[in-house]
Each structure stands twice: as structure tokens, then as C-alpha cells.
XYZ file of N, CA, C and O in Angstrom:
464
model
N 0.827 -1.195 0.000
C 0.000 0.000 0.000
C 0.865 1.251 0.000
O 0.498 2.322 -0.482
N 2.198 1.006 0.654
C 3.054 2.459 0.773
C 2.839 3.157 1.937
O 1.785 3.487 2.479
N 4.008 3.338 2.250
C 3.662 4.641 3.645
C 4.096 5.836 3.560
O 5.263 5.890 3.175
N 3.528 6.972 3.805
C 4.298 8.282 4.081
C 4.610 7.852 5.564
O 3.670 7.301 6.138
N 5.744 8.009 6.255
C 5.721 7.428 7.435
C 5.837 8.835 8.393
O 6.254 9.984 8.248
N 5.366 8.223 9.189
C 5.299 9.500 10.611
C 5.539 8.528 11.589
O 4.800 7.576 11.838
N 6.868 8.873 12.274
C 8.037 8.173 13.176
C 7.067 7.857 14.403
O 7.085 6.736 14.912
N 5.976 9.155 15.006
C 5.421 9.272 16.273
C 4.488 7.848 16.125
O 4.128 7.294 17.164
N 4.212 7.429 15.161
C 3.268 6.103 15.559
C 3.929 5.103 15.605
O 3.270 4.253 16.204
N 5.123 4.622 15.225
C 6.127 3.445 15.320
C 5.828 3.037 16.477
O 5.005 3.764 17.034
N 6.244 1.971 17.188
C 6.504 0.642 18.149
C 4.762 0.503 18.785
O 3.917 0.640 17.900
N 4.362 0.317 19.834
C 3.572 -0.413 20.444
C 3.026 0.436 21.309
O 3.629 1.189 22.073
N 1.389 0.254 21.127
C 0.466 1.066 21.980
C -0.302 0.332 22.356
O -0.385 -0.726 21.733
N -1.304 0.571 23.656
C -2.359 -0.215 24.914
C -3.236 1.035 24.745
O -3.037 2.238 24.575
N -4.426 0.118 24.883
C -5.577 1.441 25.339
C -5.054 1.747 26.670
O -3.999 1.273 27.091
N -5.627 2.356 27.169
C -5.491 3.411 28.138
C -6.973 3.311 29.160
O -7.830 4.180 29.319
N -6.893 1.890 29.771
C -8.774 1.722 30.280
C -8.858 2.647 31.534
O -9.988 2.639 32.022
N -7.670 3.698 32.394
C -7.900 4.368 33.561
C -8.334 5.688 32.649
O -9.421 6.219 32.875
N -7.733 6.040 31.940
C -7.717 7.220 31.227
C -9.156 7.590 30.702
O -9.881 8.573 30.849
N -9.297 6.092 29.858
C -10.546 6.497 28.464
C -11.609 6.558 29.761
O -12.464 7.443 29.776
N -11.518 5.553 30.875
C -12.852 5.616 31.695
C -13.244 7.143 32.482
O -14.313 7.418 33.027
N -12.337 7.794 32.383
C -12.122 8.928 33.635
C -12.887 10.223 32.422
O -13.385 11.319 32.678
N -12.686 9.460 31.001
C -13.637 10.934 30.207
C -14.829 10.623 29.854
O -15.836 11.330 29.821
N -14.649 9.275 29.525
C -15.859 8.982 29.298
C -17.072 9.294 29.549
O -17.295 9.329 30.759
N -18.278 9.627 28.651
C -19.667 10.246 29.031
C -20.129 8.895 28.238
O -19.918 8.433 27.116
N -21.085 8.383 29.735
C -22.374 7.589 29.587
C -23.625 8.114 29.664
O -24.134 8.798 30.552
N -24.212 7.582 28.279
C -25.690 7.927 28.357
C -26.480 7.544 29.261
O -26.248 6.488 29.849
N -27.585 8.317 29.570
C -28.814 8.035 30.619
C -28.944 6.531 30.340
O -29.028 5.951 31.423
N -28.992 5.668 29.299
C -29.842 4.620 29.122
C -28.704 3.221 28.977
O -28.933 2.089 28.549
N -27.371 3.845 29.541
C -26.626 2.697 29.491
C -27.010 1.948 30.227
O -27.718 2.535 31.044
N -26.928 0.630 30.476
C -27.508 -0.498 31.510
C -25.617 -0.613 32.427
O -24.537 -0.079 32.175
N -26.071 -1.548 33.448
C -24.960 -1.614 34.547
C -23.960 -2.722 33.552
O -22.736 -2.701 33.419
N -24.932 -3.630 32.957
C -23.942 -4.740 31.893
C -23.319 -4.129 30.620
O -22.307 -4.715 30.235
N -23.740 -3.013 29.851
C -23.198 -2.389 29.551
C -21.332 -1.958 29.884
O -20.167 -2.139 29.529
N -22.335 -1.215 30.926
C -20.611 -0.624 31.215
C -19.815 -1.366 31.737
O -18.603 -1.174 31.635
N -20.316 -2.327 32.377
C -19.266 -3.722 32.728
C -18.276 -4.096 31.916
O -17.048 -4.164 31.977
N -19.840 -4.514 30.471
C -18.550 -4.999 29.782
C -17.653 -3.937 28.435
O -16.999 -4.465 27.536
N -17.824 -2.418 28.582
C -16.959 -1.809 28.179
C -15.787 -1.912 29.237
O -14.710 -2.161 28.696
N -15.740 -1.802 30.397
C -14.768 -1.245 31.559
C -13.924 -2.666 31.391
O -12.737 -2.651 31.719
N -14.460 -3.780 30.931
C -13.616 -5.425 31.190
C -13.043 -5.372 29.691
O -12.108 -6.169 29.627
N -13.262 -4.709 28.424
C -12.850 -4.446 27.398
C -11.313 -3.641 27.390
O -10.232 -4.122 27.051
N -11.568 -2.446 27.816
C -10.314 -1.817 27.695
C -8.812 -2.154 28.182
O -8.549 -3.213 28.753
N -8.154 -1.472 27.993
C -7.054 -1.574 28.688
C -6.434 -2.956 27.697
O -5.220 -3.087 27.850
N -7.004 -3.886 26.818
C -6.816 -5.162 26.165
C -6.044 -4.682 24.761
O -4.968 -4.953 24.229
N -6.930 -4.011 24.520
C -6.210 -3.712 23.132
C -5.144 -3.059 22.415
O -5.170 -1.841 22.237
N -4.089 -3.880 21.938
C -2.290 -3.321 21.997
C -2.665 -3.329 20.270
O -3.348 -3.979 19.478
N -1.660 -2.060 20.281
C -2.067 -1.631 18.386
C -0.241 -1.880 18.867
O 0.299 -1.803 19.970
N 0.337 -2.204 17.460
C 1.935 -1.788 16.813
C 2.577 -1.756 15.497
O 2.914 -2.683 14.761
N 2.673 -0.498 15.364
C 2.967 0.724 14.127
C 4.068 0.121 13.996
O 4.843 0.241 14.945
N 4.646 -0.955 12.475
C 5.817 -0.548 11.960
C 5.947 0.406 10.850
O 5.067 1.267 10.873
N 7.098 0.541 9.531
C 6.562 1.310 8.610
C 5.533 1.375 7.603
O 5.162 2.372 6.984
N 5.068 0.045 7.505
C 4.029 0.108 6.601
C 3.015 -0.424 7.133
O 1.947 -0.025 6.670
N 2.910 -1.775 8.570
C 1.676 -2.437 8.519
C 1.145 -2.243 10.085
O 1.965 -1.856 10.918
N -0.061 -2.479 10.435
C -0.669 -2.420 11.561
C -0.770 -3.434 12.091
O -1.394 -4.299 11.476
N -0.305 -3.717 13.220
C -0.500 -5.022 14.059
C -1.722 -4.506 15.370
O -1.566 -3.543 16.122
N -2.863 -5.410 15.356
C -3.529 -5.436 16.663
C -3.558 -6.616 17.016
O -3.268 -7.555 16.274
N -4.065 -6.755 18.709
C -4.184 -7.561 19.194
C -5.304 -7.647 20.178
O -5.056 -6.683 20.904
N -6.275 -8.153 20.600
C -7.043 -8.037 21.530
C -7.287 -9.338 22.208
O -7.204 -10.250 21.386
N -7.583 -9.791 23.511
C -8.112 -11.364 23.950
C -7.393 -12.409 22.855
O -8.139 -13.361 22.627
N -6.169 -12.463 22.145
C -5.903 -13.235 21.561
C -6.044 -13.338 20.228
O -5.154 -13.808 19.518
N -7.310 -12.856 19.721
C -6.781 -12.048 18.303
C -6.376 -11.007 17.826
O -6.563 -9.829 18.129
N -5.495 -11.763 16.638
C -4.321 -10.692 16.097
C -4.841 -10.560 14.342
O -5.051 -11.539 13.626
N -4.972 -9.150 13.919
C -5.242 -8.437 12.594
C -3.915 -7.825 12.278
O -3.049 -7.509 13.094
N -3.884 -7.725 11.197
C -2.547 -6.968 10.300
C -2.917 -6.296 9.207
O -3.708 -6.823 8.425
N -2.485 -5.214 9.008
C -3.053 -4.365 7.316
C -2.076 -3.413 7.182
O -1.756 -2.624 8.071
N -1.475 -3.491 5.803
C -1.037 -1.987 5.498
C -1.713 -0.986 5.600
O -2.944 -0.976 5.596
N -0.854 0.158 5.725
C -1.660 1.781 6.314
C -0.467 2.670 5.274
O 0.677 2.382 4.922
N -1.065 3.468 5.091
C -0.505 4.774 4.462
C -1.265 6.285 5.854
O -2.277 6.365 6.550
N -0.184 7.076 5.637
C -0.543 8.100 6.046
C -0.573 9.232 5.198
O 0.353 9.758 4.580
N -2.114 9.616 5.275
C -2.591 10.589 4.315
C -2.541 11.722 4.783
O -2.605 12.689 4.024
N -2.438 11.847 5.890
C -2.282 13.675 6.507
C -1.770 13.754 7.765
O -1.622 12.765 8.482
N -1.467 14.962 8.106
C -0.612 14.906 9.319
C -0.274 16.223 9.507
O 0.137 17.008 8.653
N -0.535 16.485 11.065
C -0.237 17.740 11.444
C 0.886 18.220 12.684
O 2.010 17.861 12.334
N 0.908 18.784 13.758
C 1.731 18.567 14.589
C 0.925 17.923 15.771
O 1.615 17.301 16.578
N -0.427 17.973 16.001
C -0.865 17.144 17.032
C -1.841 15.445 15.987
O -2.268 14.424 16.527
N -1.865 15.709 14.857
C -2.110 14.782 14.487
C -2.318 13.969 13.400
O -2.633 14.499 12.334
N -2.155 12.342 13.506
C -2.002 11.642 11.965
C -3.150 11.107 11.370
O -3.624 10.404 12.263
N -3.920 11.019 10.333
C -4.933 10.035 9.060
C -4.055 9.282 8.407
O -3.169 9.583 7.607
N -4.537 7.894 9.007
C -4.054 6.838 8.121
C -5.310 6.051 7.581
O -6.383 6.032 8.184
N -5.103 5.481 6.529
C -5.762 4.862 5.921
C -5.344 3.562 5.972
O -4.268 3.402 5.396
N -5.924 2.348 6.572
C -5.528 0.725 6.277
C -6.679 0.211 5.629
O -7.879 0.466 5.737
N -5.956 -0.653 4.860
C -6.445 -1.554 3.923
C -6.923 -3.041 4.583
O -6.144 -3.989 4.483
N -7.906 -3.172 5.093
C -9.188 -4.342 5.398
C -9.556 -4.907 4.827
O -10.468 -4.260 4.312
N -9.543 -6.219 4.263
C -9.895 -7.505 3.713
C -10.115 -6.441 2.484
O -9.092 -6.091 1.896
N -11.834 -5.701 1.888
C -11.744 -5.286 0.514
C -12.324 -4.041 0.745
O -13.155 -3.355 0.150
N -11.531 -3.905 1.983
C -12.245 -2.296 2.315
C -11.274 -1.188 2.483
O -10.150 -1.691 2.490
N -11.211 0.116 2.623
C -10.178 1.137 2.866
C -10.614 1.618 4.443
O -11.707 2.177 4.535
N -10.219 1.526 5.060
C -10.915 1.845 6.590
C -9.866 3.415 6.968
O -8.643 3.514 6.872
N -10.704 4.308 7.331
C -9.239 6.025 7.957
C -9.532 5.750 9.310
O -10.530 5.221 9.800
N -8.366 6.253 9.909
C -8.070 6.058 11.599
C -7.691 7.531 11.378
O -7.060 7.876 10.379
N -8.150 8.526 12.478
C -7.690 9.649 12.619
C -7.314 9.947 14.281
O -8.208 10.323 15.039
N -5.825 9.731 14.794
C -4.979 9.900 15.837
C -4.616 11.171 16.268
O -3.939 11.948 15.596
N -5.092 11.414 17.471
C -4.822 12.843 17.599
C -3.735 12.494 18.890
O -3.930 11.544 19.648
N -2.726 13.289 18.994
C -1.604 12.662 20.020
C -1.383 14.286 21.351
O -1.072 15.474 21.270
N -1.679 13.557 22.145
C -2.070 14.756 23.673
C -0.158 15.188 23.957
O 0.317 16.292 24.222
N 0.523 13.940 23.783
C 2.208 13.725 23.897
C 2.456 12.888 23.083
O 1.579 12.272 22.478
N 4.032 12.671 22.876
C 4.731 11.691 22.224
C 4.311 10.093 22.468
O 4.449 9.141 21.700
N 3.687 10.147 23.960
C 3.244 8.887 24.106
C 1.798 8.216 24.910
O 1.409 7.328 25.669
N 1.229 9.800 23.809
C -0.091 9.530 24.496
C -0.774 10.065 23.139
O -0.580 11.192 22.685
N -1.994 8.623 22.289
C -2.743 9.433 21.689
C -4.234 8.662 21.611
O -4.458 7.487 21.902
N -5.233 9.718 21.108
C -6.342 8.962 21.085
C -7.669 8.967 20.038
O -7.889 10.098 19.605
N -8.306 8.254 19.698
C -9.263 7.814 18.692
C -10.547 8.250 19.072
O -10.781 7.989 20.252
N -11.763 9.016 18.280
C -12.937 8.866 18.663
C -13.577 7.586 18.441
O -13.362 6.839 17.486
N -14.325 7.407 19.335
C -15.255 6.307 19.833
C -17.020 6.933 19.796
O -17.690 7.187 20.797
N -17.441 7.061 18.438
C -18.360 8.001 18.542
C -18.306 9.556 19.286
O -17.611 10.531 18.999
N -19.262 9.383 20.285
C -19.140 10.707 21.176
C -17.449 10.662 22.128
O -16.806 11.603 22.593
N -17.178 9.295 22.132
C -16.027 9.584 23.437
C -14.484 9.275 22.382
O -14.257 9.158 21.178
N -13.783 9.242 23.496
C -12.557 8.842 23.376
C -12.051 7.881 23.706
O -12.186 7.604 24.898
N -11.359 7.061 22.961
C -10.075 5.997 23.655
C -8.842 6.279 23.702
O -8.470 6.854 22.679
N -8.042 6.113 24.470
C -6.618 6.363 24.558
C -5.678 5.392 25.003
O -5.841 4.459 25.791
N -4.624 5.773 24.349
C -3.892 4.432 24.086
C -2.013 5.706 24.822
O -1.656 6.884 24.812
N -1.511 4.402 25.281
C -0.498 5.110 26.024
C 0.985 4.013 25.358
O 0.998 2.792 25.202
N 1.964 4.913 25.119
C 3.038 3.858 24.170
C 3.162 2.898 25.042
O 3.001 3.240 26.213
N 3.451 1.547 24.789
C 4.461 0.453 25.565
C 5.683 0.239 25.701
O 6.358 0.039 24.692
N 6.311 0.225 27.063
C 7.698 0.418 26.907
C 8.262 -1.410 26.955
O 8.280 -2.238 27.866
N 8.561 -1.448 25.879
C 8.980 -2.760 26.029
C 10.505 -3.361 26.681
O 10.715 -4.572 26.742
């Protein structure tokens, strides 16, 4: 697919389940199982940026796709990965060098680098 590469997304990122929970806005009509099982979700999911492909991982499954980066600013990157026969954009907005995060509809997730 090709990359314009932007260095700040390289090696290995975790959601961020203290973080994303602490902004998070729940609707009036969330149920208690609901948020259970968002709150038992987070914190699982490790993304890792080499130059061209996306590695995730969650509970044991693992996805891979090339990504290109289509835009980029100083707080943030659009990449585009390529999904089975789809083009999917991720738009990363980065708070620090090792802190950035994704909308989730109305909210946010955040993902904090891994120091391996």
C-alpha cells in the first residue's frame, strides 16, 4: 500500500482503560452490563505501528493491514488501512509523544506507548 511514514506512531500502543474511563460520558440509558462490559474491554487492546503495517491484538486475536498516512499535522495523523476489501481512515490525535487517542463516537479511547 506504501507509507508516508510518521516516526510518532512506530513501536507499540495499549488502550489506556484508567484514562478512556475517567472521560468517558455515559448515556442516561446505558444499563450496569453495559458498562461492565466496556470497563472489562479496555485496557486489552495493543495496536503496533511498523513502517508500513498495523499489528492489533485483543483477547488473543491478532489483525494486520497496510496503512498509508494521508495527513498529518503537529498534534495529528490520518491513516488509511487496507481491510480484507475495504479502505478503513483512523484519525490519531496525540495529547504527547506517548499519548494518543481515537474517537469512539461521542467519546474517546486512549492508548499510552508500551515500553517494552
Amino acid at each position: 500500500m506504501g507509507s508516508n511514514l510518521d516516526t510518532r506512531l512506530l513501536g507499540t500502543w495499549r488502550s489506556d482503560k484508567n484514562l478512556t474511563l475517567s472521560q468517558w460520558i455515559f448515556s442516561s440509558d446505558s444499563t450496569e452490563a453495559w458498562r461492565a462490559s466496556l470497563e472489562a474491554s479496555l485496557g486489552k487492546l495493543l495496536v503496533r505501528y511498523t513502517a508500513e503495517t498495523v499489528h492489533t491484538e485483543f483477547d488473543g486475536d491478532q489483525t494486520a493491514c497496510s496503512y498509508r498516512v494521508i495527513a498529518s499535522n503537529s498534534d495529528s495523523v490520518v491513516i488509511v488501512c487496507r481491510t480484507e476489501d475495504r479502505d478503513e481512515e483512523r484519525h490519531l490525535h496525540f495529547l504527547d509523544p506517548e499519548t494518543y487517542w481515537v474517537s469512539i463516537g461521542a467519546n474517546k479511547e486512549y492508548f499510552r506507548r508500551e515500553v517494552l
